[in-house]
Coordinates of C-alpha atoms and ligand atoms in Angstrom, one line a residue:
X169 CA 116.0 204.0 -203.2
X170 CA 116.8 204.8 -200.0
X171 CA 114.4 207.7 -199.7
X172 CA 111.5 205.2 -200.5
X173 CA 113.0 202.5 -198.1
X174 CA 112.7 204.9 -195.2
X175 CA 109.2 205.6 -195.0
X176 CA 108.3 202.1 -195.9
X177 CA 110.1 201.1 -192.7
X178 CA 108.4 203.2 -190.5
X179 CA 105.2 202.1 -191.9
X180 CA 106.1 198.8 -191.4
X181 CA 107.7 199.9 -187.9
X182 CA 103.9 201.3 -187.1
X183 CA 102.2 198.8 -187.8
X184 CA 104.7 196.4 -185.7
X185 CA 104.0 198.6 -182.9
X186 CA 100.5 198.7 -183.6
X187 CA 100.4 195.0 -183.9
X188 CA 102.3 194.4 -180.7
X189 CA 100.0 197.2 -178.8
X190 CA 97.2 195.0 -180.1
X191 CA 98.9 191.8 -178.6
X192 CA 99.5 193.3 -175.2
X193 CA 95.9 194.7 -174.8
X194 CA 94.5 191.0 -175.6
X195 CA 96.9 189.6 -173.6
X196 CA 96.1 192.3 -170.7
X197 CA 92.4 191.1 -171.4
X198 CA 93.0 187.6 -171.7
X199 CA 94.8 187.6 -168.3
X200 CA 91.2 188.3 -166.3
X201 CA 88.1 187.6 -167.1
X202 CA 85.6 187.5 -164.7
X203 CA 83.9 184.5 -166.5
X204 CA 86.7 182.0 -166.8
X205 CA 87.7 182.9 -162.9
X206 CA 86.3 179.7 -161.0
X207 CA 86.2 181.3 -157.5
X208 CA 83.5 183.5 -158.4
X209 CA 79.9 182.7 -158.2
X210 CA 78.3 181.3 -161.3
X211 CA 75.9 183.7 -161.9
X212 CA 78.2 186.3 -162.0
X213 CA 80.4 184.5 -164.4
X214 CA 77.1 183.7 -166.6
X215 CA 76.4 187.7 -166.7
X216 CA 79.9 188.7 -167.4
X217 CA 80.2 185.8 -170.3
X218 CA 76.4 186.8 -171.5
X219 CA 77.5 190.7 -171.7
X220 CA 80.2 189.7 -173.8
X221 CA 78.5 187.6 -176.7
X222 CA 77.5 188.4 -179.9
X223 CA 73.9 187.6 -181.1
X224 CA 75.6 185.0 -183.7
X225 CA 77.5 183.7 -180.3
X226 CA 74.2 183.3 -178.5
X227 CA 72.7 181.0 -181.3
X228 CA 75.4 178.9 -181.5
X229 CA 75.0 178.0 -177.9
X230 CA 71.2 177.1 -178.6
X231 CA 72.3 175.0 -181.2
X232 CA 73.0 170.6 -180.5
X233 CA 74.4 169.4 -184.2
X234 CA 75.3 165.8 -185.2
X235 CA 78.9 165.0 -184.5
X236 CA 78.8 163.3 -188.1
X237 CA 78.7 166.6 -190.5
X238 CA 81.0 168.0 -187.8
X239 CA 84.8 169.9 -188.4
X240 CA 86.8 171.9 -186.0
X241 CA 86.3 174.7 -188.5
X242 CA 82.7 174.1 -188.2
X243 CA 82.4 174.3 -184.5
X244 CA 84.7 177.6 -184.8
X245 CA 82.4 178.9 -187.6
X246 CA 79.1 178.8 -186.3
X247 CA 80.2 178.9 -182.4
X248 CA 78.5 175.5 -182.1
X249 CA 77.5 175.0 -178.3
X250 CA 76.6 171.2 -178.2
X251 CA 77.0 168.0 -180.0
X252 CA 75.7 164.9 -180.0
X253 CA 77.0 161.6 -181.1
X254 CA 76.0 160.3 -184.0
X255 CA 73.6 157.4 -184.2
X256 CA 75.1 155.7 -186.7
X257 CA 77.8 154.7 -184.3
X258 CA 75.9 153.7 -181.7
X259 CA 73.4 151.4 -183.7
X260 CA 75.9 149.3 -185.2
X261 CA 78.5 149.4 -182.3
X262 CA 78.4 148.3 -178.9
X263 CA 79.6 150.4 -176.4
X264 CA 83.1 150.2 -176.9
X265 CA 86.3 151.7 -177.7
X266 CA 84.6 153.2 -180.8
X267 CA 82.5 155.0 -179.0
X268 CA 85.4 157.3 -177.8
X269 CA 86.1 160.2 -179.8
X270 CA 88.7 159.1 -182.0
X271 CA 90.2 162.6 -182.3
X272 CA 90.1 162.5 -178.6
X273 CA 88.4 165.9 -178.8
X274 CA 89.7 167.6 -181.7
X275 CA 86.5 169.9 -182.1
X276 CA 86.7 171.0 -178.7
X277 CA 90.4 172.0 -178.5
X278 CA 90.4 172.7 -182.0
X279 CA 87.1 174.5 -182.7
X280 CA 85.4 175.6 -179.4
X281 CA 88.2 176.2 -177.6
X282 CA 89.5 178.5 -180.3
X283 CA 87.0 180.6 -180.6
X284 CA 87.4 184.3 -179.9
X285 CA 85.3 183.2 -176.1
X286 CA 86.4 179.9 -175.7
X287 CA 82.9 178.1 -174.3
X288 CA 83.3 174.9 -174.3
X289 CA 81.2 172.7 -175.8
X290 CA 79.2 169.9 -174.6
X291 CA 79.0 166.2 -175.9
X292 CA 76.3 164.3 -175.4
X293 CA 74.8 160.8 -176.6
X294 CA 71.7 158.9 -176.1
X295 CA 73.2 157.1 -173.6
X296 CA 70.2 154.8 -173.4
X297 CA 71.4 153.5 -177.0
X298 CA 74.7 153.5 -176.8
X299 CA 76.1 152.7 -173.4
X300 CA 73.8 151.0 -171.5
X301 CA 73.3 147.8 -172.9
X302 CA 74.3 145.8 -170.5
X303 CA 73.6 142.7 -169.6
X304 CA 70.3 142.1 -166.6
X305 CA 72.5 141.0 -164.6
X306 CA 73.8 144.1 -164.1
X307 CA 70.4 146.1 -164.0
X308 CA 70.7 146.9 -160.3
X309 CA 74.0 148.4 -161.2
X310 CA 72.7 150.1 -164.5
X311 CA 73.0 153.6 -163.6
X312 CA 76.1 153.5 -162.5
X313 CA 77.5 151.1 -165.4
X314 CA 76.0 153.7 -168.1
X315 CA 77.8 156.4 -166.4
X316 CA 80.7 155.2 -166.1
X317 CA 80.9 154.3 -169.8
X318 CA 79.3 158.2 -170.8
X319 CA 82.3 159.5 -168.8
X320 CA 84.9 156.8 -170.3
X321 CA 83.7 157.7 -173.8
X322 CA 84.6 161.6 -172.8
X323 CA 80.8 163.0 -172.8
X324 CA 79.5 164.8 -170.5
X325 CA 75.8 164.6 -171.0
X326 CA 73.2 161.8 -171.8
X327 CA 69.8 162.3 -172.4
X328 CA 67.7 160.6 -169.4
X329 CA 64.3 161.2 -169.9
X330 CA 63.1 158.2 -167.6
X331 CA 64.7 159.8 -164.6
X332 CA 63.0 163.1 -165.4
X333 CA 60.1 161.9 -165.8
X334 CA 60.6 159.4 -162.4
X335 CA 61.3 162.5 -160.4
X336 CA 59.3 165.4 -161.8
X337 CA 55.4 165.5 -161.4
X338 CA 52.8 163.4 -162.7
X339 CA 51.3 166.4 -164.8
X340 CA 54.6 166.6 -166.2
X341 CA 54.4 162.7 -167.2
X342 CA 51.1 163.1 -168.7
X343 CA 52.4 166.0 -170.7
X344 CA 55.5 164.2 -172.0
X345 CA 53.7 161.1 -172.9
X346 CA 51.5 163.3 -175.2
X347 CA 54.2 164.7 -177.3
X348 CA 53.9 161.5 -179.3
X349 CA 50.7 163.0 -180.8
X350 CA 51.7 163.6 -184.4
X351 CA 48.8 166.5 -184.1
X352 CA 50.8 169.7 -184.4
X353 CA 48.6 171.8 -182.5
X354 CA 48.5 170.1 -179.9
X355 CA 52.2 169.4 -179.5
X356 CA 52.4 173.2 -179.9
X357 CA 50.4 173.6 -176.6
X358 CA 51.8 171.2 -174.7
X359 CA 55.2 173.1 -175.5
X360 CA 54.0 175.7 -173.8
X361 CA 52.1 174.0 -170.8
X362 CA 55.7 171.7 -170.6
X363 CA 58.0 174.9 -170.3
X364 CA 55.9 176.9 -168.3
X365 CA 55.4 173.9 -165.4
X366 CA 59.0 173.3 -165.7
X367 CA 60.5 176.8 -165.5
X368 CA 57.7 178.4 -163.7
X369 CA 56.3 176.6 -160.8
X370 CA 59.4 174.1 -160.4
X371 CA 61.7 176.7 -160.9
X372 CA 63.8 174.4 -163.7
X373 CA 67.1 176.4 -163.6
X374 CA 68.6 174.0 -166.5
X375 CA 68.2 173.8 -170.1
X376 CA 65.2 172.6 -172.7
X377 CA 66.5 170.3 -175.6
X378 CA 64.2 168.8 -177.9
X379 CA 64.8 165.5 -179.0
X380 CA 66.1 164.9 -182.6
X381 CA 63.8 167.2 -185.3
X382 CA 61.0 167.4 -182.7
X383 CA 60.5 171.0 -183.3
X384 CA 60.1 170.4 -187.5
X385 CA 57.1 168.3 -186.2
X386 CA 54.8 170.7 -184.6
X387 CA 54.1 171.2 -188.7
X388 CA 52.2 168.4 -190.2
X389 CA 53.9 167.3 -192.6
X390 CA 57.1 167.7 -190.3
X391 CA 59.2 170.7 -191.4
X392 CA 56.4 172.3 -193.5
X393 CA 57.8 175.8 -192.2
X394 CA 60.6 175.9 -190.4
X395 CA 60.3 179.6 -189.3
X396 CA 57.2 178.4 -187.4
X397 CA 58.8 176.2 -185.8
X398 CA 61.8 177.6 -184.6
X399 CA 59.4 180.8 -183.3
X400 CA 56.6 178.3 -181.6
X401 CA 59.5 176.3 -179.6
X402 CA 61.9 178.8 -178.6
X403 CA 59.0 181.2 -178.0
X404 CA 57.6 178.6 -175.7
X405 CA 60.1 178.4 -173.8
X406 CA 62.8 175.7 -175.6
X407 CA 66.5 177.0 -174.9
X408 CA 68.6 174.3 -177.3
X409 CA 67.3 172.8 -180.7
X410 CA 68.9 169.3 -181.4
X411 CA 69.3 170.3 -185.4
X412 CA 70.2 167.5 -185.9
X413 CA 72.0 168.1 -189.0
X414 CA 71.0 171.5 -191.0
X415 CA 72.8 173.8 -188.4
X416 CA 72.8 176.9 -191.3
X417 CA 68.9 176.6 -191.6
X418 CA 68.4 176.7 -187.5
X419 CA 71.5 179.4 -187.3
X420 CA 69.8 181.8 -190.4
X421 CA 66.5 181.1 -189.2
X422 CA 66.3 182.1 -185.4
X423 CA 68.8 185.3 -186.5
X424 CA 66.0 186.5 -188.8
X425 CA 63.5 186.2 -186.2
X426 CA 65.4 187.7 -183.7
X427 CA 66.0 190.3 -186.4
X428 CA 62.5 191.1 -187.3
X429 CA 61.7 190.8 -183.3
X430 CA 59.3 188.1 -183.9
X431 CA 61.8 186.2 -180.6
X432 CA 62.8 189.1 -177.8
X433 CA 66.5 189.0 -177.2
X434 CA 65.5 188.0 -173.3
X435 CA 64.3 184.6 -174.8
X436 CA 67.5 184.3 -176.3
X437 CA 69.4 185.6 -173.2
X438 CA 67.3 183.5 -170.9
X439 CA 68.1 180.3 -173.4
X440 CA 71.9 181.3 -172.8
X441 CA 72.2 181.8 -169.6
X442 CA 70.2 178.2 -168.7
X443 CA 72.7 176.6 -170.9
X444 CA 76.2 178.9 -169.9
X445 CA 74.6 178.0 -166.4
X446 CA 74.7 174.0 -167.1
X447 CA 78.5 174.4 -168.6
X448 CA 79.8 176.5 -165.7
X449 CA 78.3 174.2 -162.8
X450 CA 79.5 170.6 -164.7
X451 CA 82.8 172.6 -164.2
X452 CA 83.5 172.4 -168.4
X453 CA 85.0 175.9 -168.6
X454 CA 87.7 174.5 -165.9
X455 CA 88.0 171.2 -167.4
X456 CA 86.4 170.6 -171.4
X457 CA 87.7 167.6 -172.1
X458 CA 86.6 163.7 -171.3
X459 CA 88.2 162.0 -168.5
X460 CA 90.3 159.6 -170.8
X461 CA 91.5 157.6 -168.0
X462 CA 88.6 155.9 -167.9
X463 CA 88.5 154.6 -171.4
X464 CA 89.6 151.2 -170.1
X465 CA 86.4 150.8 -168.2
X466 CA 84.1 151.1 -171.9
X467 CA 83.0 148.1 -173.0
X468 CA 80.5 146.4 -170.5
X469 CA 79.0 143.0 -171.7
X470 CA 76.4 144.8 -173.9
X471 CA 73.1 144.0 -175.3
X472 CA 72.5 145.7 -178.9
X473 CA 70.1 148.6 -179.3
X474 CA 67.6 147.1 -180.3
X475 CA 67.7 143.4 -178.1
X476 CA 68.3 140.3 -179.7
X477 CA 66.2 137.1 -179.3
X478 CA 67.1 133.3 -179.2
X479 CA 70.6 133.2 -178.2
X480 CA 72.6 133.7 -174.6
X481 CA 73.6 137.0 -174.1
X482 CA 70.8 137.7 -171.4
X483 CA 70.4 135.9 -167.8
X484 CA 67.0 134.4 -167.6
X485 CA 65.1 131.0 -168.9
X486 CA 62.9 130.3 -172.0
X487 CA 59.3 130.1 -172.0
X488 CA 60.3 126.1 -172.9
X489 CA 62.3 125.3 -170.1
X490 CA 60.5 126.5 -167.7
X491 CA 57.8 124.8 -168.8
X492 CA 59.9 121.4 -168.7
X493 CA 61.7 121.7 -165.7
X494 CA 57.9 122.8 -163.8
X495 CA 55.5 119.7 -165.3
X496 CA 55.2 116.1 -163.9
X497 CA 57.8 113.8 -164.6
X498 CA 54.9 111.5 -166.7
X499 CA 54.2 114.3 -169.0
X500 CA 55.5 114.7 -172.0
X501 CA 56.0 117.8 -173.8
X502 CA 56.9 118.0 -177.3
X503 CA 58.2 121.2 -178.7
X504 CA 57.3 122.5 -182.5
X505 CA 58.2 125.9 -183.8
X506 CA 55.2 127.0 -186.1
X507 CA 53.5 123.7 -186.2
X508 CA 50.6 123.3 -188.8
X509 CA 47.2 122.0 -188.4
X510 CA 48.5 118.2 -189.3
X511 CA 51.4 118.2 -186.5
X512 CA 48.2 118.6 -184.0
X513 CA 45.8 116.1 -185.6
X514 CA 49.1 113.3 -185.9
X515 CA 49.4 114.0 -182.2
X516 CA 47.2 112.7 -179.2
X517 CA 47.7 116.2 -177.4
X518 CA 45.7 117.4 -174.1
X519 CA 46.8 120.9 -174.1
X520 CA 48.7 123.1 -176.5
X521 CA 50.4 126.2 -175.7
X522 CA 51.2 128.6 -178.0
X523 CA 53.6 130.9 -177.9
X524 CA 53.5 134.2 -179.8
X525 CA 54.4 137.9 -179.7
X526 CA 56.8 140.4 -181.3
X527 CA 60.7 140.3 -181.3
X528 CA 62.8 142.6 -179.2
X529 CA 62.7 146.6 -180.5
X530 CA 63.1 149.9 -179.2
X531 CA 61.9 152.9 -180.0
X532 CA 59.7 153.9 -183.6
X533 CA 61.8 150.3 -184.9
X534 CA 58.3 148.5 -182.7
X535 CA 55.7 150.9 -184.5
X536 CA 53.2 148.9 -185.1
X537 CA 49.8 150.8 -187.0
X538 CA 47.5 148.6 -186.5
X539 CA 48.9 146.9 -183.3
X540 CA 48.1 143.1 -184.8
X541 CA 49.9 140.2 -184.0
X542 CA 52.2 140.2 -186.7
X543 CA 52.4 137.0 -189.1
X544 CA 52.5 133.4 -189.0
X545 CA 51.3 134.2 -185.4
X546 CA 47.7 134.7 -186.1
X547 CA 47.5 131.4 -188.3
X548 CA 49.3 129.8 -185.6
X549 CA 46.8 130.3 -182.8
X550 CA 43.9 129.6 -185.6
X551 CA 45.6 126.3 -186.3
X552 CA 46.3 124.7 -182.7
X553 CA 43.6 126.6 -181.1
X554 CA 41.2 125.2 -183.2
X555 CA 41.7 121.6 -182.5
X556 CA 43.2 120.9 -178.6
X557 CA 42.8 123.1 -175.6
X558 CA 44.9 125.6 -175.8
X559 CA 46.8 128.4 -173.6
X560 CA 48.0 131.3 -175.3
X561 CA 51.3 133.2 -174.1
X562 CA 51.5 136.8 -175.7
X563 CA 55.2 138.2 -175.4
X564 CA 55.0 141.9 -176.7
X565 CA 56.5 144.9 -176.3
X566 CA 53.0 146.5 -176.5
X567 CA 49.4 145.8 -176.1
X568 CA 48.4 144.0 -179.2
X569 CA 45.2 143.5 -180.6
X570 CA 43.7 140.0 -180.0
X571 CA 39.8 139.6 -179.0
X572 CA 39.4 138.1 -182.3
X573 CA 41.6 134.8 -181.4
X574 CA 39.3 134.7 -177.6
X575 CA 37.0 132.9 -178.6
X576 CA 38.8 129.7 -179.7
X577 CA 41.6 130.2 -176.7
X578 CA 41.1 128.9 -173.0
X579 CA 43.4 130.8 -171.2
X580 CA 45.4 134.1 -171.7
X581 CA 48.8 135.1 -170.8
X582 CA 50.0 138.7 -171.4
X583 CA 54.0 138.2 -171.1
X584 CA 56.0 141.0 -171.9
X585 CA 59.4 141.6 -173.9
X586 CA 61.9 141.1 -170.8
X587 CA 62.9 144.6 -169.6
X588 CA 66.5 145.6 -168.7
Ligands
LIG262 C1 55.6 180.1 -191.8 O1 55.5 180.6 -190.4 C2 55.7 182.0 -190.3 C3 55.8 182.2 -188.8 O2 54.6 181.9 -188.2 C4 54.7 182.7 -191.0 O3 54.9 184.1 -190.9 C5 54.7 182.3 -192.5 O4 53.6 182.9 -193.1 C6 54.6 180.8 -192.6 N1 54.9 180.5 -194.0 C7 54.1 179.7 -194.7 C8 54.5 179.4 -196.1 O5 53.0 179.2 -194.2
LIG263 C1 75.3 165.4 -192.4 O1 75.7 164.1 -192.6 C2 74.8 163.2 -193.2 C3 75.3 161.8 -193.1 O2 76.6 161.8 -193.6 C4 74.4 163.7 -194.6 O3 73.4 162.9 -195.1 C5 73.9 165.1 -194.5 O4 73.7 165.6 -195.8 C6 74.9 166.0 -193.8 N1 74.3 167.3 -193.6 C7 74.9 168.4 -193.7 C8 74.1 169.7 -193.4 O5 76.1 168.5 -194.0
LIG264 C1 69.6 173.4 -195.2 O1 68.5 174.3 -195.2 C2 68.5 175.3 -196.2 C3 67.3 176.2 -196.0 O2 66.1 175.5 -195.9 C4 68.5 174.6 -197.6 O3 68.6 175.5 -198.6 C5 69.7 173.6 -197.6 O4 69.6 172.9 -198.8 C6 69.7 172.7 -196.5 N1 70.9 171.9 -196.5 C7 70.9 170.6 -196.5 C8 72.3 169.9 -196.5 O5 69.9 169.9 -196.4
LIG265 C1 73.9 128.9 -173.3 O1 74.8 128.9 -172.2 C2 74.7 127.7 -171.5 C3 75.5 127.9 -170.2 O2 76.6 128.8 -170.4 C4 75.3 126.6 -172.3 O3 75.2 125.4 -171.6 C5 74.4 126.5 -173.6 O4 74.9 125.5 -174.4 C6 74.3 127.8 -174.3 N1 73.3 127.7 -175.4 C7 73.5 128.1 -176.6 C8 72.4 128.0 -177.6 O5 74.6 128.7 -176.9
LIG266 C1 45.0 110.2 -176.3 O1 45.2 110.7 -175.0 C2 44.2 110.4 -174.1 C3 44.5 111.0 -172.7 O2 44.9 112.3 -172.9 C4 44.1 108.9 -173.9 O3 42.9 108.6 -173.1 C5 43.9 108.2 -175.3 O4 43.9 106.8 -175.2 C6 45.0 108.7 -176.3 N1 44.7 108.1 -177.6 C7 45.7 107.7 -178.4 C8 45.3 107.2 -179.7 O5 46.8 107.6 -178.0
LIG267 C1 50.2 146.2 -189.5 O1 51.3 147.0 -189.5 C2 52.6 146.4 -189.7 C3 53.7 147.4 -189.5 O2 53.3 148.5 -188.8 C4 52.6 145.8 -191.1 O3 53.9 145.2 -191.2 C5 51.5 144.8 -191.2 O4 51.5 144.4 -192.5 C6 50.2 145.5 -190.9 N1 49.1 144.5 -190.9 C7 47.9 144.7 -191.4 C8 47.0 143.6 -191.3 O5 47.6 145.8 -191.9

C-alpha cells in the first residue's frame, strides 16, 4: 500500500510543481507585454500583438457577426473581433434603454476578454437606424445627439457612410454610389478601384467593412459561391466581412484559401493590423467596455426607422395649412382625402391641387421597380385633373415617373419626403 502510495505522490508532487512552474511563467508573461503597455507607440504594439496571433486569431479579427446568434463561448471560440447590433432591435425600438447591452457586456468580459490574447472586441450599430432619430428640431445638433446615444448604449463604432463620403473625394462618391449595381462584375471592379483609391493614394490607415452580405453579392444570384467571394473582396483589398450571421462559413472559408494560398498571409496581416490599429488608437485595449454612465442620456425624442406620416412627432406644417394660412381671406378651400370624379363635378371649383407622393421609408423598404406613383394616386390626378385646373404636388422620396399625368396638369411641384 504504502509502496504504491509513494510514487503516486511524487507523480502527483511533479505534476504540482510542473503546474505551478507553468503558472509562474504565464504569470511572468502576463506581467509585460509590449502590446497591452499604453505608453508605447501603436505600431509597435500592433507588430508585437500581430507576431503573436494565430492564423485562426487573425480571422476572427476580420470577422463583424450579428450580436443576435452571439454567446460568450462563441466570441471565445471563434476569437470574434467585432459585433454588430442586431437589427431586429433597432427596427422595433427606439433608441432607448433597450438598446444597451443588457448583459452590460457579458461577451466582452466574458468571451473576448478571456481569450488566451485578450483583444477586445468592437460593438458597433447602424447608428443611422437606431440612434438618431431624432426629432428636426434637433438636426443642427444631430451629430452630436447620435453620439452621445452610440456611447450611452456602450458602442464604440457606427457605420457613417454620409460623412465618408462628405469628406473623401468625388471619385470616391461616384464609386460608392455604384455599388448599388446588382451587376457582379462590376461591383467586383469597383472593389478594387474603391480599395486601391482609399488605401493607395489617400493613404486610408483604417479598416474596410462591407456592409451586411455585400460580399455574397458580387455573385448573381447573391451567395452563388461563397469562396469567390470571400477571395474577390479580401483580395481587393476588404479587411472585415460583416457575416452577418454564418460566422463558421466566412471562418472555414478564408482559412482554406489562405491554406491553398489563393489569399497571401500579408493580405491577412495587412487586414489585422488596419483593424488592431483602429482598436489600439479608440484606446479599447485600455478601456473595452461602454461608458455606462451615460446610459441616462439614451433616449432622445426619436423618430422610428423608417419615419412616420400624419401625426405630430416632427416640427414643421402640412401641405394644408400652409395653404390655408397663405390664401385670401375670401377664398375658400375645401379639403378631401381621395376625392372621386363626382366630389369635383358637385363642386364649383377654380383650381384643384392634388397632393400625392410616397410615404416616409428608408433604405431597400422605398424600392420601388418601376418608380410609378403608387396607387389610388394615379386615379387621383386622372380624376381632378381632368375636370378643374389643377396643380400637382409630388412628395417622394425619389424621382417618380410621371410624363404620362403632364398633359392634363397645369403646374408641377416636385416636393420631397422632409429630410432630418
Ligand atoms: C467558386 O469560386 C472559386 C474561386 O474563384 C472557384 O475556384 C470555384 O470553381 C467556384 N465554384 C463554382 C462552383 O463555380
Ligand atoms: C442567427 O440568428 C438568426 C435569428 O435568430 C437565425 O435565423 C439564424 O439561423 C442564426 N444563425 C446562426 C448561424 O446561428
Ligand atoms: C453555414 O454555412 C455552411 C457552409 O455553407 C452550411 O453548411 C451551414 O448550413 C450554414 N449554417 C447556417 C446556420 O446557415
Ligand atoms: C399637434 O400638436 C399641436 C400643438 O402641440 C396640437 O395643438 C394639435 O392638436 C396636435 N394634433 C394632433 C393631430 O395630435
Ligand atoms: C362658379 O364659380 C365661378 C367663379 O369661379 C362663378 O362665376 C360661378 O357663378 C360659379 N357657379 C356656381 C353655380 O356657383
Ligand atoms: C411597381 O412596383 C411596386 C413595388 O416595387 C409594386 O407595388 C407595384 O405594383 C408596381 N406597379 C406596377 C404598375 O408594376
Amino acid at each position: 500500500m504504502a509502496r504504491t502510495l509513494i510514487p503516486l505522490l511524487i507523480i502527483l508532487f511533479l505534476c504540482c510543481c510542473y503546474a505551478s512552474v507553468v503558472e509562474a511563467s504565464k504569470k511572468a508573461s502576463r506581467k509585460y507585454m509590449k502590446y497591452k503597455d499604453a505608453t508605447l507607440p501603436v505600431e509597435v504594439r500592433i507588430q508585437d500583438l500581430l507576431k503573436r496571433m494565430t492564423l485562426a486569431e487573425k480571422i476572427g479579427q476580420m470577422a463583424q457577426v450579428e450580436r443576435e446568434n452571439m454567446t460568450a463561448h462563441i466570441v471565445k471560440k471563434y476569437k470574434i473581433g467585432k459585433l454588430l447590433m442586431p437589427l431586429n432591435t433597432y427596427l422595433h425600438v427606439h433608441a432607448s434603454a433597450a438598446l444597451i447591452d443588457p448583459h452590460k457586456s457579458l461577451w466582452r468580459r466574458e468571451g473576448a476578454l478571456r481569450t488566451r490574447l485578450g483583444i477586445p472586441l468592437i460593438y458597433g450599430i447602424d447608428a443611422v437606424h437606431g440612434h438618431n432619430y431624432a426629432d428636426p428640431e434637433l438636426v443642427k445638433r444631430i451629430g452630436a445627439a447620435t453620439t452621445l446615444e452610440v456611447r450611452a448604449t456602450g458602442m464604440r463604432y457606427a457605420f457613417a457612410p454620409c460623412i465618408a463620403l462628405d469628406s473623401l473625394a468625388k471619385g470616391v462618391a461616384t464609386i460608392m454610389a455604384s455599388y448599388s449595381s446588382v451587376n457582379g462584375v462590376k461591383m467586383h471592379a469597383n472593389y478594387n478601384l474603391l480599395t486601391r483609391y482609399l488605401k493607395h493614394k489617400l493613404g486610408f490607415k483604417a479598416f474596410i467593412i462591407f456592409d451586411y452580405p455585400g460580399i455574397d453579392k458580387i455573385t448573381y444570384p447573391e451567395h452563388k459561391n461563397y469562396t469567390y467571394s470571400l477571395q474577390a473582396s479580401i483580395l481587393a483589398g476588404i479587411d472585415m466581412v460583416m457575416i452577418p450571421y454564418n460566422y463558421t462559413e466566412f471562418i472555414n472559408g478564408v482559412t482554406n484559401l489562405v491554406k491553398k494560398g489563393v489569399i497571401p498571409m500579408s493580405r491577412i496581416d495587412d487586414a489585422v493590423t488596419r483593424i488592431l490599429r483602429v482598436k489600439f488608437t479608440m484606446g479599447l485595449f485600455e478601456n473595452p467596455l461602454g461608458n455606462y454612465k451615460l446610459a441616462h442620456k439614451v433616449g432622445c425624442k426619436t423618430i422610428e426607422w423608417q419615419g412616420l406620416g400624419g401625426n405630430n412627432l416632427t416640427s414643421g406644417t402640412t401641405i394644408l395649412k400652409a395653404i390655408e394660412s397663405t390664401v385670401d381671406k375670401t377664398t375658400q378651400v375645401v379639403y378631401k382625402e381621395k376625392p372621386d370624379e363626382n366630389f369635383v363635378k358637385k363642386n364649383n371649383f377654380s383650381h384643384a391641387m392634388v397632393v400625392v407622393g410616397e410615404v416616409p421609408y428608408a433604405e431597400t423598404r422605398g424600392d420601388n421597380q418601376n418608380l410609378t406613383l403608387p396607387a389610388p394616386r394615379p386615379e387621383t390626378i386622372k380624376n381632378i385633373c381632368g375636370l378643374v385646373k389643377c396643380v400637382v404636388i409630388v412628395v417622394s422620396g425619389h424621382p417618380l415617373v410621371i410624363e404620362r399625368y403632364l398633359e392634363s396638369i397645369a403646374a408641377l411641384v416636385a416636393a420631397w419626403l422632409p429630410r432630418k
